[in-house]
mmCIF file of C-alpha atoms in Angstrom:
data_model
loop_
_atom_site.group_PDB
_atom_site.id
_atom_site.type_symbol
_atom_site.label_atom_id
_atom_site.label_comp_id
_atom_site.label_asym_id
_atom_site.label_seq_id
_atom_site.Cartn_x
_atom_site.Cartn_y
_atom_site.Cartn_z
ATOM 1 C CA MET A 2 26.199 3.874 14.126
ATOM 2 C CA ASN A 3 27.365 2.430 10.810
ATOM 3 C CA THR A 4 24.342 1.968 8.534
ATOM 4 C CA GLU A 5 25.657 -1.465 7.509
ATOM 5 C CA THR A 6 24.872 -2.741 10.985
ATOM 6 C CA VAL A 7 21.384 -1.271 11.269
ATOM 7 C CA LYS A 8 18.809 -4.036 11.503
ATOM 8 C CA LEU A 9 15.556 -3.781 9.621
ATOM 9 C CA ASN A 10 13.521 -5.741 12.125
ATOM 10 C CA VAL A 11 13.634 -3.285 15.007
ATOM 11 C CA ASN A 12 10.692 -2.299 17.157
ATOM 12 C CA ALA A 13 10.799 1.357 16.187
ATOM 13 C CA LYS A 14 7.768 3.534 16.835
ATOM 14 C CA ASN A 15 6.672 3.547 13.184
ATOM 15 C CA ASN A 16 7.232 -0.180 12.630
ATOM 16 C CA ILE A 17 3.583 -1.078 13.035
ATOM 17 C CA TRP A 18 2.893 -3.844 10.497
ATOM 18 C CA ASN A 19 3.792 -7.487 10.939
ATOM 19 C CA ARG A 20 4.681 -9.943 8.196
ATOM 20 C CA ASP A 21 1.185 -11.382 7.871
ATOM 21 C CA VAL A 22 -0.484 -7.983 7.480
ATOM 22 C CA ILE A 23 1.962 -7.093 4.711
ATOM 23 C CA LYS A 24 1.349 -10.432 3.005
ATOM 24 C CA TYR A 25 -2.423 -9.841 3.100
ATOM 25 C CA ILE A 26 -1.825 -6.495 1.420
ATOM 26 C CA ALA A 27 0.367 -8.262 -1.156
ATOM 27 C CA MET A 28 -2.418 -10.759 -1.894
ATOM 28 C CA PHE A 29 -4.881 -7.923 -2.464
ATOM 29 C CA THR A 30 -2.560 -5.973 -4.765
ATOM 30 C CA MET A 31 -1.821 -9.177 -6.692
ATOM 31 C CA LEU A 32 -5.557 -9.690 -7.160
ATOM 32 C CA LEU A 33 -5.913 -6.187 -8.596
ATOM 33 C CA ASN A 34 -3.005 -6.814 -10.967
ATOM 34 C CA HIS A 35 -4.485 -10.079 -12.179
ATOM 35 C CA ILE A 36 -7.950 -8.556 -12.637
ATOM 36 C CA SER A 37 -6.364 -5.970 -14.897
ATOM 37 C CA HIS A 38 -4.448 -8.608 -16.864
ATOM 38 C CA VAL A 39 -7.463 -10.846 -17.362
ATOM 39 C CA PHE A 40 -10.352 -8.422 -17.868
ATOM 40 C CA MET A 41 -9.178 -4.868 -18.564
ATOM 41 C CA GLU A 42 -8.020 -3.157 -21.717
ATOM 42 C CA ARG A 43 -4.343 -2.234 -21.496
ATOM 43 C CA GLY A 44 -3.698 1.508 -21.538
ATOM 44 C CA SER A 45 -6.724 2.728 -19.594
ATOM 45 C CA PHE A 46 -6.050 4.606 -16.349
ATOM 46 C CA LEU A 47 -7.749 2.039 -14.111
ATOM 47 C CA SER A 48 -6.023 -0.860 -15.834
ATOM 48 C CA GLU A 49 -2.591 0.718 -15.446
ATOM 49 C CA PHE A 50 -3.308 1.660 -11.832
ATOM 50 C CA PHE A 51 -4.280 -1.927 -10.969
ATOM 51 C CA LEU A 52 -1.203 -3.232 -12.775
ATOM 52 C CA ASP A 53 1.163 -0.776 -11.103
ATOM 53 C CA ILE A 54 -0.096 -1.259 -7.564
ATOM 54 C CA GLY A 55 0.063 -5.003 -8.151
ATOM 55 C CA TYR A 56 3.814 -4.869 -8.677
ATOM 56 C CA PHE A 57 4.006 -4.492 -4.902
ATOM 57 C CA THR A 58 3.567 -8.243 -4.589
ATOM 58 C CA ALA A 59 6.409 -10.015 -6.391
ATOM 59 C CA ILE A 60 9.298 -8.121 -4.836
ATOM 60 C CA THR A 61 7.640 -8.283 -1.400
ATOM 61 C CA MET A 62 7.294 -12.061 -1.651
ATOM 62 C CA CYS A 63 10.942 -12.358 -2.690
ATOM 63 C CA TYR A 64 11.941 -10.376 0.380
ATOM 64 C CA PHE A 65 9.899 -12.652 2.649
ATOM 65 C CA LEU A 66 11.222 -15.743 0.859
ATOM 66 C CA VAL A 67 14.772 -14.730 1.755
ATOM 67 C CA GLU A 68 13.738 -13.946 5.317
ATOM 68 C CA GLY A 69 11.760 -17.182 5.622
ATOM 69 C CA TYR A 70 14.689 -19.186 4.274
ATOM 70 C CA GLN A 71 16.856 -17.910 7.120
ATOM 71 C CA TYR A 72 14.387 -18.856 9.838
ATOM 72 C CA THR A 73 12.532 -21.929 8.565
ATOM 73 C CA ARG A 74 12.892 -25.045 10.690
ATOM 74 C CA SER A 75 12.836 -27.360 7.701
ATOM 75 C CA LYS A 76 14.073 -26.246 4.313
ATOM 76 C CA LYS A 77 12.933 -29.556 2.854
ATOM 77 C CA LYS A 78 9.320 -28.963 3.932
ATOM 78 C CA TYR A 79 9.460 -25.376 2.722
ATOM 79 C CA ALA A 80 10.643 -26.468 -0.733
ATOM 80 C CA CYS A 81 8.048 -29.242 -0.874
ATOM 81 C CA ARG A 82 5.235 -26.795 -0.070
ATOM 82 C CA LEU A 83 6.353 -24.515 -2.875
ATOM 83 C CA ALA A 84 6.648 -27.450 -5.292
ATOM 84 C CA VAL A 85 3.211 -28.865 -4.424
ATOM 85 C CA PHE A 86 1.430 -25.534 -4.746
ATOM 86 C CA ALA A 87 3.335 -24.763 -7.938
ATOM 87 C CA MET A 88 1.838 -27.928 -9.430
ATOM 88 C CA ILE A 89 -1.628 -27.165 -8.024
ATOM 89 C CA SER A 90 -1.491 -23.605 -9.366
ATOM 90 C CA GLU A 91 -0.402 -24.361 -12.917
ATOM 91 C CA ILE A 92 -3.780 -25.198 -14.458
ATOM 92 C CA PRO A 93 -5.557 -22.253 -12.746
ATOM 93 C CA PHE A 94 -2.688 -19.987 -13.860
ATOM 94 C CA CYS A 95 -2.977 -21.028 -17.494
ATOM 95 C CA LEU A 96 -6.786 -20.967 -17.328
ATOM 96 C CA ALA A 97 -6.772 -17.375 -16.055
ATOM 97 C CA PHE A 98 -4.229 -15.925 -18.491
ATOM 98 C CA THR A 99 -4.921 -17.788 -21.737
ATOM 99 C CA LYS A 100 -5.762 -15.124 -24.298
ATOM 100 C CA ASP A 101 -7.649 -17.163 -26.867
ATOM 101 C CA GLY A 102 -9.702 -20.278 -26.234
ATOM 102 C CA ILE A 103 -10.371 -22.165 -23.045
ATOM 103 C CA ILE A 104 -6.846 -22.955 -21.919
ATOM 104 C CA GLY A 105 -3.314 -23.031 -23.273
ATOM 105 C CA PHE A 106 0.174 -23.079 -21.830
ATOM 106 C CA TYR A 107 1.005 -19.587 -20.560
ATOM 107 C CA GLY A 108 4.261 -20.402 -18.822
ATOM 108 C CA MET A 109 4.931 -21.546 -15.290
ATOM 109 C CA ASN A 110 3.305 -19.766 -12.388
ATOM 110 C CA MET A 111 4.802 -17.587 -9.637
ATOM 111 C CA MET A 112 4.952 -20.442 -7.126
ATOM 112 C CA PHE A 113 7.297 -22.215 -9.507
ATOM 113 C CA THR A 114 9.392 -19.046 -9.738
ATOM 114 C CA LEU A 115 9.565 -18.802 -5.947
ATOM 115 C CA LEU A 116 10.630 -22.451 -5.841
ATOM 116 C CA LEU A 117 13.497 -21.650 -8.218
ATOM 117 C CA CYS A 118 14.424 -18.667 -6.034
ATOM 118 C CA PHE A 119 14.422 -20.946 -2.998
ATOM 119 C CA LEU A 120 16.722 -23.383 -4.814
ATOM 120 C CA ILE A 121 19.038 -20.482 -5.635
ATOM 121 C CA LEU A 122 19.302 -19.695 -1.923
ATOM 122 C CA LEU A 123 19.867 -23.387 -1.208
ATOM 123 C CA SER A 124 22.641 -23.491 -3.816
ATOM 124 C CA ILE A 125 24.358 -20.510 -2.213
ATOM 125 C CA GLU A 126 24.270 -22.229 1.154
ATOM 126 C CA ARG A 127 24.992 -25.837 0.240
ATOM 127 C CA ILE A 128 27.342 -25.845 -2.786
ATOM 128 C CA ASP A 129 30.883 -25.143 -1.664
ATOM 129 C CA ASN A 130 32.563 -25.292 -5.057
ATOM 130 C CA LYS A 131 32.395 -21.775 -6.526
ATOM 131 C CA PHE A 132 32.174 -22.925 -10.156
ATOM 132 C CA LEU A 133 29.438 -25.467 -9.488
ATOM 133 C CA ARG A 134 27.552 -22.957 -7.324
ATOM 134 C CA ARG A 135 27.594 -20.347 -10.069
ATOM 135 C CA LEU A 136 26.615 -22.956 -12.651
ATOM 136 C CA ALA A 137 23.640 -24.060 -10.554
ATOM 137 C CA ILE A 138 22.493 -20.495 -9.922
ATOM 138 C CA THR A 139 22.832 -19.579 -13.605
ATOM 139 C CA GLY A 140 20.849 -22.656 -14.621
ATOM 140 C CA LEU A 141 18.050 -21.832 -12.175
ATOM 141 C CA ILE A 142 17.926 -18.217 -13.341
ATOM 142 C CA LEU A 143 17.686 -19.311 -16.980
ATOM 143 C CA LEU A 144 14.986 -21.833 -16.095
ATOM 144 C CA SER A 145 12.958 -18.990 -14.607
ATOM 145 C CA CYS A 146 12.612 -17.525 -18.119
ATOM 146 C CA ILE A 147 9.629 -19.826 -18.706
ATOM 147 C CA SER A 148 7.848 -18.649 -15.562
ATOM 148 C CA ASP A 149 6.062 -15.597 -14.199
ATOM 149 C CA TRP A 150 8.502 -12.866 -13.140
ATOM 150 C CA GLY A 151 11.322 -14.813 -14.719
ATOM 151 C CA LEU A 152 14.817 -13.305 -14.337
ATOM 152 C CA LEU A 153 13.430 -10.452 -12.220
ATOM 153 C CA ALA A 154 12.389 -12.510 -9.179
ATOM 154 C CA PRO A 155 15.739 -14.370 -9.033
ATOM 155 C CA PHE A 156 17.496 -10.999 -9.265
ATOM 156 C CA PHE A 157 15.412 -9.624 -6.380
ATOM 157 C CA THR A 158 16.153 -12.754 -4.366
ATOM 158 C CA LEU A 159 19.901 -12.582 -4.914
ATOM 159 C CA MET A 160 19.976 -8.893 -4.037
ATOM 160 C CA PHE A 161 17.993 -9.396 -0.836
ATOM 161 C CA ALA A 162 20.169 -12.366 0.128
ATOM 162 C CA ARG A 163 23.229 -10.173 -0.288
ATOM 163 C CA ALA A 164 21.635 -7.301 1.617
ATOM 164 C CA LYS A 165 20.850 -9.459 4.684
ATOM 165 C CA ASP A 166 19.804 -7.100 7.518
ATOM 166 C CA SER A 167 21.560 -4.021 6.183
ATOM 167 C CA LYS A 168 19.043 -1.204 5.814
ATOM 168 C CA ARG A 169 21.306 0.592 3.365
ATOM 169 C CA ARG A 170 21.657 -2.459 1.123
ATOM 170 C CA VAL A 171 17.931 -3.186 1.199
ATOM 171 C CA LYS A 172 17.259 0.408 0.159
ATOM 172 C CA ARG A 173 19.797 0.013 -2.640
ATOM 173 C CA THR A 174 18.117 -3.215 -3.745
ATOM 174 C CA TYR A 175 14.769 -1.463 -4.029
ATOM 175 C CA VAL A 176 16.214 1.506 -5.916
ATOM 176 C CA ILE A 177 18.051 -0.702 -8.421
ATOM 177 C CA SER A 178 15.032 -2.990 -8.806
ATOM 178 C CA CYS A 179 12.689 -0.065 -9.465
ATOM 179 C CA ILE A 180 15.003 1.350 -12.119
ATOM 180 C CA LEU A 181 15.518 -1.991 -13.859
ATOM 181 C CA PHE A 182 11.811 -2.754 -13.816
ATOM 182 C CA ALA A 183 10.989 0.676 -15.245
ATOM 183 C CA LEU A 184 13.452 0.041 -18.079
ATOM 184 C CA TYR A 185 11.954 -3.413 -18.662
ATOM 185 C CA TYR A 186 8.444 -1.960 -18.662
ATOM 186 C CA PHE A 187 9.491 0.831 -21.029
ATOM 187 C CA SER A 188 11.072 -1.608 -23.503
ATOM 188 C CA GLU A 189 7.858 -3.637 -23.493
ATOM 189 C CA GLY A 190 5.551 -0.630 -23.776
ATOM 190 C CA ILE A 191 7.403 1.273 -26.484
ATOM 191 C CA VAL A 192 6.270 -1.261 -29.101
ATOM 192 C CA LYS A 193 2.613 -0.658 -28.143
ATOM 193 C CA PHE A 194 2.387 3.008 -27.103
ATOM 194 C CA PRO A 195 3.851 6.396 -28.114
ATOM 195 C CA LEU A 196 7.143 7.433 -26.490
ATOM 196 C CA GLY A 197 5.651 9.863 -23.984
ATOM 197 C CA LYS A 198 2.987 7.442 -22.818
ATOM 198 C CA SER A 199 5.564 4.640 -22.542
ATOM 199 C CA ILE A 200 7.726 6.806 -20.277
ATOM 200 C CA ILE A 201 4.744 7.658 -18.062
ATOM 201 C CA TYR A 202 3.735 4.006 -17.850
ATOM 202 C CA ALA A 203 7.301 2.975 -17.005
ATOM 203 C CA LEU A 204 7.485 5.510 -14.201
ATOM 204 C CA GLY A 205 4.092 4.402 -12.925
ATOM 205 C CA ALA A 206 5.243 0.777 -12.917
ATOM 206 C CA MET A 207 7.808 1.704 -10.266
ATOM 207 C CA ALA A 208 5.062 2.762 -7.840
ATOM 208 C CA GLY A 209 4.178 -0.702 -6.517
ATOM 209 C CA MET A 210 7.803 -1.639 -5.948
ATOM 210 C CA ALA A 211 8.566 1.701 -4.315
ATOM 211 C CA LEU A 212 5.579 1.195 -2.025
ATOM 212 C CA SER A 213 6.940 -2.232 -1.093
ATOM 213 C CA GLY A 214 10.256 -0.632 -0.190
ATOM 214 C CA ILE A 215 8.573 1.949 2.037
ATOM 215 C CA VAL A 216 6.527 -0.723 3.790
ATOM 216 C CA ILE A 217 9.412 -3.150 4.346
ATOM 217 C CA ILE A 218 11.988 -0.560 5.398
ATOM 218 C CA TYR A 219 9.853 1.801 7.454
ATOM 219 C CA LEU A 220 6.722 -0.061 8.577
ATOM 220 C CA TYR A 221 7.676 -3.739 8.972
ATOM 221 C CA ASN A 222 8.341 -4.757 12.573
ATOM 222 C CA GLY A 223 9.873 -8.172 11.861
ATOM 223 C CA LYS A 224 7.108 -10.066 13.655
ATOM 224 C CA ARG A 225 4.243 -12.372 12.794
ATOM 225 C CA MET A 226 0.650 -12.199 13.981
ATOM 226 C CA GLU A 227 0.271 -13.359 17.558
ATOM 227 C CA LYS A 228 -2.943 -15.216 16.716
ATOM 228 C CA GLY A 229 -3.970 -17.152 13.631
ATOM 229 C CA LYS A 230 -0.434 -18.001 12.484
ATOM 230 C CA THR A 231 -1.444 -21.379 11.066
ATOM 231 C CA PHE A 232 -4.423 -19.921 9.213
ATOM 232 C CA SER A 233 -2.316 -17.129 7.740
ATOM 233 C CA LYS A 234 0.440 -19.524 6.706
ATOM 234 C CA TRP A 235 -1.865 -21.755 4.699
ATOM 235 C CA PHE A 236 -4.088 -18.926 3.451
ATOM 236 C CA PHE A 237 -1.181 -17.477 1.494
ATOM 237 C CA TYR A 238 -0.560 -20.804 -0.231
ATOM 238 C CA VAL A 239 -4.231 -21.548 -0.946
ATOM 239 C CA PHE A 240 -5.187 -18.043 -2.072
ATOM 240 C CA TYR A 241 -2.861 -18.084 -5.065
ATOM 241 C CA PRO A 242 -4.348 -21.037 -7.015
ATOM 242 C CA LEU A 243 -7.857 -20.349 -5.721
ATOM 243 C CA HIS A 244 -8.079 -16.759 -6.942
ATOM 244 C CA LEU A 245 -6.560 -17.786 -10.296
ATOM 245 C CA LEU A 246 -9.155 -20.545 -10.667
ATOM 246 C CA ILE A 247 -11.979 -18.105 -9.945
ATOM 247 C CA LEU A 248 -10.586 -15.534 -12.390
ATOM 248 C CA GLY A 249 -10.146 -18.263 -14.999
ATOM 249 C CA LEU A 250 -13.734 -19.448 -14.653
ATOM 250 C CA LEU A 251 -15.013 -15.871 -14.744
ATOM 251 C CA ARG A 252 -12.977 -15.331 -17.908
ATOM 252 C CA LEU A 253 -14.724 -18.253 -19.566
ATOM 253 C CA VAL A 254 -18.119 -16.899 -18.526
ATOM 254 C CA TYR A 255 -17.097 -13.477 -19.826
ATOM 255 C CA LEU A 256 -16.204 -15.006 -23.207
ATOM 256 C CA MET A 257 -19.625 -16.614 -23.616
#
């Protein structure tokens, strides 16, 4: 069978995890990443481990965004949910990640980035004129520069949208994404750490993304939980601003 036609969402023997289980894992790894960012000293083993494992989350959520876009009953409601929770999350996001003082603008949060990614998918589907479509997509990508995972998340989204259900293309997306992120991480780390340590950190940064690829390609069964679908759906939206608010308040207590 041609690998281009192989579907990811097959009920193979090893495909044991549904979408909600993987999203719960993504929430946990995101929490570890944010704990490291807010409270830990960069460069320590535990800090880097929490950061690296946390990179599982962003690319996983981009994958599910593309999948959800294909199957959602109402794209308008989907976009509105992202927009509302992006607004709700902004103050907790800035509160958690402000480096000095109580609160300052730290950029737009990941919900805003996912909203931009959603609008990119909408532009691909709805704008027929090639020039206008490319202009809209370019504008949305550039706008992401002010938000968490800017440029990278739109890239992941476009790659997954192009991959569709092709296992080979999804694998390629993960490989390319891991390499690009390692290069990005290296360029950021080289100004802070020696060359050897920067290379090690860059390679470690690929771990979370590689783990996401393994989970999505080899363990994901393409299903949702049979019970508790409504709870899971809203938990993922509420958890993001709530955990940021708690981390932000803990940060203020820690500063006292």
